[in-house]
Structure formats: C-alpha cells, structure tokens
PDB file of C-alpha atoms and ligand atoms in Angstrom:
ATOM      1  CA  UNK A   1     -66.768 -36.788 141.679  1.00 58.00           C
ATOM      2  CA  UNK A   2     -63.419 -34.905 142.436  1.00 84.00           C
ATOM      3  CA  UNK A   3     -62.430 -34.415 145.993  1.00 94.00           C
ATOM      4  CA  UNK A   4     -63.881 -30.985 147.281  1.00 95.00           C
ATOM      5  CA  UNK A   5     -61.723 -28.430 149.243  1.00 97.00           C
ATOM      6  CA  UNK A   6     -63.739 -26.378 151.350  1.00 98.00           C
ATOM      7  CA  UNK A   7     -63.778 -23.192 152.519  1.00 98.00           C
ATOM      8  CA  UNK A   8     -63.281 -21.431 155.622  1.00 98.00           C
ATOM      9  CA  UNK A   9     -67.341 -20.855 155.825  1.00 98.00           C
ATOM     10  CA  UNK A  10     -67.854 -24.011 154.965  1.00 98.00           C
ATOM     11  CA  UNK A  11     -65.323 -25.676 157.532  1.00 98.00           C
ATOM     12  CA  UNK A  12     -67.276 -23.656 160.064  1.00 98.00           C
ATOM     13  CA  UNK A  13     -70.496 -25.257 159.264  1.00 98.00           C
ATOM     14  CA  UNK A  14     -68.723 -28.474 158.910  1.00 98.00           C
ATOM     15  CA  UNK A  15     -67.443 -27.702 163.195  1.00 98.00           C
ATOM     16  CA  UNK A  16     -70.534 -27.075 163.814  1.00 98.00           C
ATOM     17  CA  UNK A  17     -72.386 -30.091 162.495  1.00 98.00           C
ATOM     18  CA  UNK A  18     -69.545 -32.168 163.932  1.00 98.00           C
ATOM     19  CA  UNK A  19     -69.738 -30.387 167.303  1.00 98.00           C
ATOM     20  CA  UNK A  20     -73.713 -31.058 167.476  1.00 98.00           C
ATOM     21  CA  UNK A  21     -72.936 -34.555 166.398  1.00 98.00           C
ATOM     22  CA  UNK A  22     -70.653 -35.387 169.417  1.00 98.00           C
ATOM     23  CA  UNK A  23     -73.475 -33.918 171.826  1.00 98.00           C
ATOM     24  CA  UNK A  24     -75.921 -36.533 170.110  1.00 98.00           C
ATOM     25  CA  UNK A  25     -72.894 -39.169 171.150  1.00 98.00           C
ATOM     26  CA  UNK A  26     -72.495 -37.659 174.684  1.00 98.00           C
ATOM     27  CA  UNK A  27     -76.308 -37.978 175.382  1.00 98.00           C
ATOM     28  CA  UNK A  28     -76.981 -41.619 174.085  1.00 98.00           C
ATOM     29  CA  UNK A  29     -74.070 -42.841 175.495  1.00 98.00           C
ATOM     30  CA  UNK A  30     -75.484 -41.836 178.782  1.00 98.00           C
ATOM     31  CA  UNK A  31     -78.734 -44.312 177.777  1.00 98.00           C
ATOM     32  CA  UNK A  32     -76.687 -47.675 176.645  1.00 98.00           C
ATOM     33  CA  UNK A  33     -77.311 -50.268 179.680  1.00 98.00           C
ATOM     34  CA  UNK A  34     -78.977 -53.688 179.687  1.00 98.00           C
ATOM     35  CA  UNK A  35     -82.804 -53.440 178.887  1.00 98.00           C
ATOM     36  CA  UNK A  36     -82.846 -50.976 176.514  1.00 98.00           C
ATOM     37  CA  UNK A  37     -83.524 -51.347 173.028  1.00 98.00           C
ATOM     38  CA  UNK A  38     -81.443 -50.313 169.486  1.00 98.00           C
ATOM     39  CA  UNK A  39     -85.333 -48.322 168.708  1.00 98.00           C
ATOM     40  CA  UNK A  40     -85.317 -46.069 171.685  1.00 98.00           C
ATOM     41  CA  UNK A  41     -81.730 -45.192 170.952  1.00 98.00           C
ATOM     42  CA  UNK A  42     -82.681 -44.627 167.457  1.00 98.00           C
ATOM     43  CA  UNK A  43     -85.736 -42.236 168.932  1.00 98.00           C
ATOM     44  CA  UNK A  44     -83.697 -40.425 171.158  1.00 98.00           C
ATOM     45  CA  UNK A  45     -80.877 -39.510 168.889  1.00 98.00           C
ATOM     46  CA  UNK A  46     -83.466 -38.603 166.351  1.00 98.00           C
ATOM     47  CA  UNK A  47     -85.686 -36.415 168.689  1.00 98.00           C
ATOM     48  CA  UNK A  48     -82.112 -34.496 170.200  1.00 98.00           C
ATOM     49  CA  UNK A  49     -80.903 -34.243 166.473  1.00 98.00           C
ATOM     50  CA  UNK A  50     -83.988 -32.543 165.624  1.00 98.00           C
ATOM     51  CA  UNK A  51     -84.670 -30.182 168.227  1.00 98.00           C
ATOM     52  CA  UNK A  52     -81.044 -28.683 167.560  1.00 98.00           C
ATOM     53  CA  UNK A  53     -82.244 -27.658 163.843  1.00 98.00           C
ATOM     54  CA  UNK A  54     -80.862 -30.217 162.080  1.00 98.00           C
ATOM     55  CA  UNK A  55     -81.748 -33.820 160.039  1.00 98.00           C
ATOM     56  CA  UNK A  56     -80.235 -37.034 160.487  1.00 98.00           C
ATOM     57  CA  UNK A  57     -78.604 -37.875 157.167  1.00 97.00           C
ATOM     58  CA  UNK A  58     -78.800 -41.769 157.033  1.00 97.00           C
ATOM     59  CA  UNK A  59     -82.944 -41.524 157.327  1.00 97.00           C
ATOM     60  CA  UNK A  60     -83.743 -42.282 154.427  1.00 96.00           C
ATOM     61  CA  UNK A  61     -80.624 -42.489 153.065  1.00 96.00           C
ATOM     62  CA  UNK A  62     -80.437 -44.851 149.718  1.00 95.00           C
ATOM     63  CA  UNK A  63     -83.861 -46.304 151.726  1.00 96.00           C
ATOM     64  CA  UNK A  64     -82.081 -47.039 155.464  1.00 97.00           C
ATOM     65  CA  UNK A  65     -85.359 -47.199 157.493  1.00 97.00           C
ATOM     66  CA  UNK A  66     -83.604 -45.371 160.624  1.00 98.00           C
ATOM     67  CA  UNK A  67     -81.657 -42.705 161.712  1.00 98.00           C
ATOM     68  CA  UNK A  68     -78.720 -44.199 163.541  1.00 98.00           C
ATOM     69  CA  UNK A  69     -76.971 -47.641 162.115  1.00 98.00           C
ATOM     70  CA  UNK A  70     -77.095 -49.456 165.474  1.00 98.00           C
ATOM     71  CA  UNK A  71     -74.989 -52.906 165.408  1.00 98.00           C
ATOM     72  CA  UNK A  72     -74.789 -55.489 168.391  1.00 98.00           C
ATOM     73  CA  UNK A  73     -71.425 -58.150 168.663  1.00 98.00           C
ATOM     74  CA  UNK A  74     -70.805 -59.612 164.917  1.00 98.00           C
ATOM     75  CA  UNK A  75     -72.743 -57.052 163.076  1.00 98.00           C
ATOM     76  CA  UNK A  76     -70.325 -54.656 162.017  1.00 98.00           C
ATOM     77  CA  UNK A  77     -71.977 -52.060 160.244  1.00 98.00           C
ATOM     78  CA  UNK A  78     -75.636 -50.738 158.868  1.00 97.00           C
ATOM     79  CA  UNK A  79     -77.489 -52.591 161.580  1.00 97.00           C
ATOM     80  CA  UNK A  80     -81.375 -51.532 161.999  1.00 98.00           C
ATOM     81  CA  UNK A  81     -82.593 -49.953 165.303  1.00 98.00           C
ATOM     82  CA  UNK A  82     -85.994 -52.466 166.130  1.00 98.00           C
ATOM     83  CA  UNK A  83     -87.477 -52.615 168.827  1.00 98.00           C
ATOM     84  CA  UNK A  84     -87.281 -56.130 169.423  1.00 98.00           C
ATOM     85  CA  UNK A  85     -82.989 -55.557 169.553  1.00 98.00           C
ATOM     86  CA  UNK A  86     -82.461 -55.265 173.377  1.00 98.00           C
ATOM     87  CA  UNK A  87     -79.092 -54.554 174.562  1.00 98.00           C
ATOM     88  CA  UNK A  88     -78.007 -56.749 177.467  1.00 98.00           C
ATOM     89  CA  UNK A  89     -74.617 -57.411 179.986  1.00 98.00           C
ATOM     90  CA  UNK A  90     -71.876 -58.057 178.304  1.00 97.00           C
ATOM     91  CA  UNK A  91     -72.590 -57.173 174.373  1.00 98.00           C
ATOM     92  CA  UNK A  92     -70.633 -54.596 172.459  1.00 98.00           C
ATOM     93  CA  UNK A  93     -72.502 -51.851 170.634  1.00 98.00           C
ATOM     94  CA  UNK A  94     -72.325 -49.834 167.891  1.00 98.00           C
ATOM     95  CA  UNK A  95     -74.098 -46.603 166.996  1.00 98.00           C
ATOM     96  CA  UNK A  96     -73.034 -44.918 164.102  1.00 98.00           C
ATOM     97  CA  UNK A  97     -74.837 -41.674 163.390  1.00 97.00           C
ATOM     98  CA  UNK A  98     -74.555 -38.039 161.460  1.00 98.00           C
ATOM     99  CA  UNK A  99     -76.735 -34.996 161.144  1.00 98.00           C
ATOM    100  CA  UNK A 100     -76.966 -32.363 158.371  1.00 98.00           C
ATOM    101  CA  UNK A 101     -76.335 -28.713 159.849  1.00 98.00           C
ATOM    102  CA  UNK A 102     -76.686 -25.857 157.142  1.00 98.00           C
ATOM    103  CA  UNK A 103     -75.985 -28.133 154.347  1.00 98.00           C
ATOM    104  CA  UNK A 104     -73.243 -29.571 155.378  1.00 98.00           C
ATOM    105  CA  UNK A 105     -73.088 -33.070 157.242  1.00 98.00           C
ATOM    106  CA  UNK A 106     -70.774 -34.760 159.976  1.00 98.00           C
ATOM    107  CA  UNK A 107     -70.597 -38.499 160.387  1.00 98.00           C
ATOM    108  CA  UNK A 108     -69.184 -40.479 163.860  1.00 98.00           C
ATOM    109  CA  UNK A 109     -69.404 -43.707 165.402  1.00 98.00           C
ATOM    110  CA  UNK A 110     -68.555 -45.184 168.858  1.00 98.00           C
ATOM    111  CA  UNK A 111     -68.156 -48.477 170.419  1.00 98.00           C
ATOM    112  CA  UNK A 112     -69.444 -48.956 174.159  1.00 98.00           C
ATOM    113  CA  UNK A 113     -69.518 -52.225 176.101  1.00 98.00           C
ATOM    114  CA  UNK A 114     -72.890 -53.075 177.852  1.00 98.00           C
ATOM    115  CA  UNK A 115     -72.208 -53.797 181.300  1.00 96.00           C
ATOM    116  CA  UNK A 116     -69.416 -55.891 181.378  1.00 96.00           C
ATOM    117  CA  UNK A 117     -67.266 -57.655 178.501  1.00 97.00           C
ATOM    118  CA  UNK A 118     -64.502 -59.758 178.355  1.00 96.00           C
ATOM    119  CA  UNK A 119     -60.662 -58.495 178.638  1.00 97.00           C
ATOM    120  CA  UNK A 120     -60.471 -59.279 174.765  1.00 97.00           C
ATOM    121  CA  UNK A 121     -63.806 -57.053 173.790  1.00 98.00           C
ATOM    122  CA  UNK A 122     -61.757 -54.660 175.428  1.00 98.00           C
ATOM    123  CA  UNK A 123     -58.891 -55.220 173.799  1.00 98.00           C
ATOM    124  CA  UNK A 124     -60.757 -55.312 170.543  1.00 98.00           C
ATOM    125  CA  UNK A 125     -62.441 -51.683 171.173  1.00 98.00           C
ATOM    126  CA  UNK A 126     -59.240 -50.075 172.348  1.00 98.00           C
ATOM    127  CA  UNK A 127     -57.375 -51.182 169.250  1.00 98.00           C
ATOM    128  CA  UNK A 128     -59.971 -50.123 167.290  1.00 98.00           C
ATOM    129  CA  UNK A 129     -60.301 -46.225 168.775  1.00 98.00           C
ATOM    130  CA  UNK A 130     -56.090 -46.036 168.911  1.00 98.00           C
ATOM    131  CA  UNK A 131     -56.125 -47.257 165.774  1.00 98.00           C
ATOM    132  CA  UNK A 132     -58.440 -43.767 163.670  1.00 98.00           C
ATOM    133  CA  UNK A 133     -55.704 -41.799 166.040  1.00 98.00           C
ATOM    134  CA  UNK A 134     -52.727 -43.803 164.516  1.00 98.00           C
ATOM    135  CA  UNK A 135     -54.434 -43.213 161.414  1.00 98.00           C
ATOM    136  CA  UNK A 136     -54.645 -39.911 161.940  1.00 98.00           C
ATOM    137  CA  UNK A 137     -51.232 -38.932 162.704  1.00 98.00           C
ATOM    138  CA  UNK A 138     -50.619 -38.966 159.052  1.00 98.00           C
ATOM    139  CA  UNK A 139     -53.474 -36.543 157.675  1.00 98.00           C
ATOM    140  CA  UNK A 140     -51.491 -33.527 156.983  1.00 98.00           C
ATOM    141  CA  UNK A 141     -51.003 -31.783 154.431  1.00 98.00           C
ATOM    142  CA  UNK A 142     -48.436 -33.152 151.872  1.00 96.00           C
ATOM    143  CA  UNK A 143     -48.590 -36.550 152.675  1.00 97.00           C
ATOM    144  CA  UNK A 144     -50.961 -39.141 151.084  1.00 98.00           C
ATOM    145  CA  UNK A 145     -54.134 -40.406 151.727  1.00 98.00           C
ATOM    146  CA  UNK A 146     -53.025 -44.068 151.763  1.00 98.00           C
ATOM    147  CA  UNK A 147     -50.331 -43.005 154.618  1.00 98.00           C
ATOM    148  CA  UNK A 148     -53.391 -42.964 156.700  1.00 98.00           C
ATOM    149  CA  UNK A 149     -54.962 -46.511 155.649  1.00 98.00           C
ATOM    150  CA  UNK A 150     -51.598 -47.959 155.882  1.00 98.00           C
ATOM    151  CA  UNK A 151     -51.129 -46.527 159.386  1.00 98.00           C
ATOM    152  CA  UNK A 152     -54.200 -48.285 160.347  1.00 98.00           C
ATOM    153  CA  UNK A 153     -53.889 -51.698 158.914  1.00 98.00           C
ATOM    154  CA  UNK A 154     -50.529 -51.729 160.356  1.00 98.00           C
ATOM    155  CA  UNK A 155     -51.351 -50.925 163.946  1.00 98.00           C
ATOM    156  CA  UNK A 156     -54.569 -53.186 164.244  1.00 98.00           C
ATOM    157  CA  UNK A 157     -52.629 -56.381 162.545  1.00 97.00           C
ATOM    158  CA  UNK A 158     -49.886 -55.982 165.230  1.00 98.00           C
ATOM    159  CA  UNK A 159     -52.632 -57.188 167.476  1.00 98.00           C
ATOM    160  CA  UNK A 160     -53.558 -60.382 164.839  1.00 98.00           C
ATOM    161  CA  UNK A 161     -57.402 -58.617 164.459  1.00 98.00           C
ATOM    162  CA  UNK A 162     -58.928 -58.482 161.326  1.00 98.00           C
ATOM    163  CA  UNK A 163     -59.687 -55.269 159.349  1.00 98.00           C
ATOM    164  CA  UNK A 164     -62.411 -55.378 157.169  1.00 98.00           C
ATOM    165  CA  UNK A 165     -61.971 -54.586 153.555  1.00 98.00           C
ATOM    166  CA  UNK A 166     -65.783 -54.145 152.372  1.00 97.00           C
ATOM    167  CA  UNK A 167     -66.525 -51.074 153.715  1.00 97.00           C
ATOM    168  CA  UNK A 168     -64.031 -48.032 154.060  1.00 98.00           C
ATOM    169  CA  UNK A 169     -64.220 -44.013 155.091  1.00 98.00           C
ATOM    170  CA  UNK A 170     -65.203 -41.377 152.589  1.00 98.00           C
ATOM    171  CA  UNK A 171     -64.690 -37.862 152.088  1.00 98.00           C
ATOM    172  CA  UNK A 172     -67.613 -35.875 153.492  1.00 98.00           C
ATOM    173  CA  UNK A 173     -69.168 -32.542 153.001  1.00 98.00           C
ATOM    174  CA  UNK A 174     -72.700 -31.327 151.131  1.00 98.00           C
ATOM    175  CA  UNK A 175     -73.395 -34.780 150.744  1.00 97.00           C
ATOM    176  CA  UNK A 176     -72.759 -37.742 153.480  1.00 97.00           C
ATOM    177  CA  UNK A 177     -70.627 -39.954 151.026  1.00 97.00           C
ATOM    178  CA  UNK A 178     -67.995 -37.994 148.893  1.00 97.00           C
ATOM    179  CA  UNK A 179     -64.640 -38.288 147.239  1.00 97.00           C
ATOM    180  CA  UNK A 180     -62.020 -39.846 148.021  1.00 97.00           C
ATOM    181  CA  UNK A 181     -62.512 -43.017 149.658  1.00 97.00           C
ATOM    182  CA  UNK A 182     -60.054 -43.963 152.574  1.00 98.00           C
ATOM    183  CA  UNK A 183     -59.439 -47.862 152.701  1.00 98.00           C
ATOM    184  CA  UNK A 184     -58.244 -48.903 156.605  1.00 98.00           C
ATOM    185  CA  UNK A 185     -56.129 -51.803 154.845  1.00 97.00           C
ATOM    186  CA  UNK A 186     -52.541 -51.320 153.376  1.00 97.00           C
ATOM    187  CA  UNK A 187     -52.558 -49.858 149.895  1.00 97.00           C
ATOM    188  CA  UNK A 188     -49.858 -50.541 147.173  1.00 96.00           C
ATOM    189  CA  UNK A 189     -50.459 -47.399 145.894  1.00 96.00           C
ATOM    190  CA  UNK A 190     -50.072 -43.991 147.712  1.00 96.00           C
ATOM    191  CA  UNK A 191     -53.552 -42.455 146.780  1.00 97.00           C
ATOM    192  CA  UNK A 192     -54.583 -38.788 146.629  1.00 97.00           C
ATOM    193  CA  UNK A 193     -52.229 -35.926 148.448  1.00 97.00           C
ATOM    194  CA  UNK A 194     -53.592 -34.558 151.239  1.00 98.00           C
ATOM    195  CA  UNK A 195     -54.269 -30.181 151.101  1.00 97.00           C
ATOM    196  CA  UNK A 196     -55.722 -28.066 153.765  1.00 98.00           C
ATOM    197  CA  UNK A 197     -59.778 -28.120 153.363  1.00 98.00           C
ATOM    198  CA  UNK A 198     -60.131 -31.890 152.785  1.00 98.00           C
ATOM    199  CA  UNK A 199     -62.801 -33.059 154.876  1.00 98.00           C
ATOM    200  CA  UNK A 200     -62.792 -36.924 155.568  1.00 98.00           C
ATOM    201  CA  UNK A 201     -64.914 -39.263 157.575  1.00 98.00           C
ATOM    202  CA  UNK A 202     -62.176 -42.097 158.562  1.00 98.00           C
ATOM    203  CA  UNK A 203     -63.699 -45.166 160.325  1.00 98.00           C
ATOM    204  CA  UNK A 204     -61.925 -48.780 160.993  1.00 98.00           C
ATOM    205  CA  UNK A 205     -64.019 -51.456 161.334  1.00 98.00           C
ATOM    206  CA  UNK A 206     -62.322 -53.968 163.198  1.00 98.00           C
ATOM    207  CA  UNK A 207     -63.180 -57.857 163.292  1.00 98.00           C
ATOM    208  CA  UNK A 208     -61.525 -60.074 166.464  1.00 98.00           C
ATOM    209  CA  UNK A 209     -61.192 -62.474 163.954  1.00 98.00           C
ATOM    210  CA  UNK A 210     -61.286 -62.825 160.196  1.00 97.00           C
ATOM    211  CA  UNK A 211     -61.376 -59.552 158.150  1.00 97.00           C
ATOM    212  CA  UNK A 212     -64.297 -61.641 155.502  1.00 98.00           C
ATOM    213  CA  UNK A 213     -67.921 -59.703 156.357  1.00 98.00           C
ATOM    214  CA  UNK A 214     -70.898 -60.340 154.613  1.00 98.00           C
ATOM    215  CA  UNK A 215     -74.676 -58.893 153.996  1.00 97.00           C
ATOM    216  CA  UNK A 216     -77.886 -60.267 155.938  1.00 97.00           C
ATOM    217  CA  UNK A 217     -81.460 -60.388 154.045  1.00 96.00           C
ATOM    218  CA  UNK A 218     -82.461 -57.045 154.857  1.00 95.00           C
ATOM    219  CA  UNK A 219     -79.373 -56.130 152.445  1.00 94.00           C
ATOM    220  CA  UNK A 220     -78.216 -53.554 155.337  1.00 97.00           C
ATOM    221  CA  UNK A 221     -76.566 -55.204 157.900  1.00 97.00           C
ATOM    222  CA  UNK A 222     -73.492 -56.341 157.577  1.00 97.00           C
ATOM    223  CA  UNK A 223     -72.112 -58.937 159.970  1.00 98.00           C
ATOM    224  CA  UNK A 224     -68.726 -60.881 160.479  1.00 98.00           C
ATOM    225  CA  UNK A 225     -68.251 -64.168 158.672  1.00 98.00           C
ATOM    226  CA  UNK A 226     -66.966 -66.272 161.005  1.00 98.00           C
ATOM    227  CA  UNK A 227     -69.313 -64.765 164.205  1.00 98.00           C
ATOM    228  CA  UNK A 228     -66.464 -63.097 165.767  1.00 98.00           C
ATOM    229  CA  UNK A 229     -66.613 -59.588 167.560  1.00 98.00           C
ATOM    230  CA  UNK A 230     -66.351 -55.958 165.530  1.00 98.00           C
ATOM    231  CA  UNK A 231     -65.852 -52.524 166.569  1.00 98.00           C
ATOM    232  CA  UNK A 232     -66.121 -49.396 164.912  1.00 98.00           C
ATOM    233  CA  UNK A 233     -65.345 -46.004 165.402  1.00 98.00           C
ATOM    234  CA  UNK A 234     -65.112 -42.690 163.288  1.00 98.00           C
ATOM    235  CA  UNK A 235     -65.011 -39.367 163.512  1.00 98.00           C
ATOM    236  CA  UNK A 236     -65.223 -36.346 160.604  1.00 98.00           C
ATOM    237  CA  UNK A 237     -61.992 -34.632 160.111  1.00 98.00           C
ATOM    238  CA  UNK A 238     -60.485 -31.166 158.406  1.00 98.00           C
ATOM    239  CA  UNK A 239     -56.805 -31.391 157.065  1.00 98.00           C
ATOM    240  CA  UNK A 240     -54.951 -28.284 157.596  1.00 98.00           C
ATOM    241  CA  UNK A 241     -51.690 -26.622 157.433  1.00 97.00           C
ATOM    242  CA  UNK A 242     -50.728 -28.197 160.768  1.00 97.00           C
ATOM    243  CA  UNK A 243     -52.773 -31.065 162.843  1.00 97.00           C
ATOM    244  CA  UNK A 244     -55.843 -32.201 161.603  1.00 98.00           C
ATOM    245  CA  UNK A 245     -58.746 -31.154 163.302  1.00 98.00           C
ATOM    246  CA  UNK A 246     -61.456 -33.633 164.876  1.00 98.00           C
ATOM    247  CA  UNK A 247     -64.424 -31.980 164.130  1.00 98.00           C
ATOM    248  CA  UNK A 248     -66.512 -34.750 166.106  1.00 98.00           C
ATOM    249  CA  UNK A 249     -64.714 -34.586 168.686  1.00 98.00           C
ATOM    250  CA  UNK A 250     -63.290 -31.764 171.694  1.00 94.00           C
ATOM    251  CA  UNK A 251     -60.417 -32.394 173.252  1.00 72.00           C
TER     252      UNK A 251
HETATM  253 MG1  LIG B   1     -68.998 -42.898 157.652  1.00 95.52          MG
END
C-alpha cells in the first residue's frame, strides 16, 4: 500500500470523524473514577458512537472482541474491556478508541489517572502527551516523516523513560491502519516526505521503565516487561501547507 493523499472532501469527513471522536473522549472521561469497570466504558463509548451515525472501527477488527482497547498500569496497548476489570484510586488508564464516519475513520487515545497517582505517574503521562506535540512540531510539509519519530524519542529519553518499539502510529484514512508507519523511536533513515493531505494517526507509547513489551494469552494485550507503568496518547492528524491540523482534537 502507497501512502494516500486525500482530498479536500475527504479531509472534511476525516474532521468530522475526528471531531465526533473527541466528543466520545470528552464524555467517558467524565465516567473514569474508582468502581467502575473497563466494560461499562466499553458500553458507553459504543452506545454514544452509535447514536451519532457512526461504527467503532476496532469491533471486530482482525477479531478484537470490543470497541475501545482499554489498558490499566503495565498494559500498554490492546487491553480488553471485561467486566471483571474495575478501575480503582490510584491506577492509570488507557482508552484508546476510533469510529468510522462516512467511510473514513479517526483514531485517539488518552491517559487519565484514577483518583490519585504518584508524582512520577504524572510525570510519566505528561511526558507522554508533550511528547505527540514535540512530535508534531515537525509534520509539515517538506520535512520527513522520521523528523517526527526522532522528535519523540528524543524528548521522552531526556526524561530516562522507555519508548516502546513494538507498536508504532500509522497512516489513517478508508481503512483504520494505512501507509506509512510512524516509529516514536529514532530512525537512521529519514523516511517518507511529508505533502499536504497525509493523514496520520501518531501515538507514543511510553514505558516508566524498560522500552521491552510483550503479548499476554489472549494474544491482544500487550503489557510492559519488566511491570513498570505506560501511557499512551494519540490523536489523527492532516499535514498541510502550514501547521498540521489535530483533527481529534479543538483547541
Ligand atoms: Mg492508532
């Protein structure tokens, strides 16, 4: 698969689905407290998705069971909302989610502390956020795609965290997973050039400790190796002439 330029229609669906995606992130971070469990989120995000038109895209998706990846401390990514996964004080959570609007589909995740965490959770989500916006500051046209993963690997080992090397962003588009992929580690090589109408989904995942991650039994989840803390967060973004646009997320 090539990388796909879209149009001005299609960037307009694209806003759209991203726009309705960050309302599905607005509401369900209104729900995360102690008590509540990874299957009601999944059931509200689901039941909001639907009623605005639209289909969560990882239902289903190569056979995920749910429609929100929903990870709790050392999972990092993929995690299954069950009802039997209760948050409570002081974890970190992760809900990763995306909806299909006309066709076209938007992807986002967030990280929000239950209650209370520790100063270095904190630390660990902040670096994690600043990081996709450090990131960022490089996807514009005429520059390179690796300019972007560099920029992030840079800025979350000046804090000595780990970024994980398993997993990286994608471009996005008609389907959830496109062309090209965007590592969040340093690169030797300067990868694809970046031209207005690239639509990318760029997401560090970021471990407290080691950047090593491996695969639980239910071949979804994917957890740290050495137990430590993650964070996550992505949004869906258009390159253009000038600053790229967040399409997940209004100023
Ligand atoms: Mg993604």
């Amino acid at each position: 698969m090539s990388v796909s330029i879209k149009s001005a229609n299609e960037i307009a669906c694209m806003r759209q689905a991203g726009h309705l995606l960050e309302q599905v992130h607005d509401y369900l971070a209104t729900l995360i407290a102690p008590g509540i469990s990874t299957w009601e989120l999944d059931r509200e995000g689901e039941k909001l998705i639907r009623s605005m038109g639209c289909v969560p895209n990882f239902l289903n998706y190569n056979g995920f069971p749910a429609s929100f990846c929903i990870c709790i401390n050392d999972e990092v990514v993929h995690g299954i909302p069950a009802k039997g996964r209760i948050l409570k004080e002081g974890d970190l959570v992760k809900l990763d989610a995306g909806l299909i609007y006309k066709g076209y589909h938007s992807d986002a995740a967030r990280t929000y502390a239950v209650g209370k965490v520790s100063d270095e959770a904190m630390k660990l989500m902040q670096v994690t956020k600043q990081s996709f916006f450090e990131g960022i500051k490089f996807a514009k046209a005429g520059g390179h795609l690796h300019d972007i993963s560099n920029a992030i690997s840079d800025y979350v080992e000046s804090f000595g965290f780990g970024v994980v090397r398993d997993l990286v962003g994608h471009g996005i588009g008609t389907h959830l997973h496109e062309d090209p992929q965007v590592p969040n580690f340093r690169q030797k090589r300067r990868g694809v050039r970046l031209v207005p109408g690239m639509t990318l989904a760029i997401e560090p995942m970021i471990n407290m400790g080691r950047a090593d991650v491996l695969w639980l039994d239910d071949d979804w989840t994917v957890v740290t190796m050495d137990g430590s803390l993650s964070a996550h967060y992505e949004n869906t973004i258009v390159i253009t002439d000038g600053e790229p646009e967040i399409l997940t997320l209004s100023e």
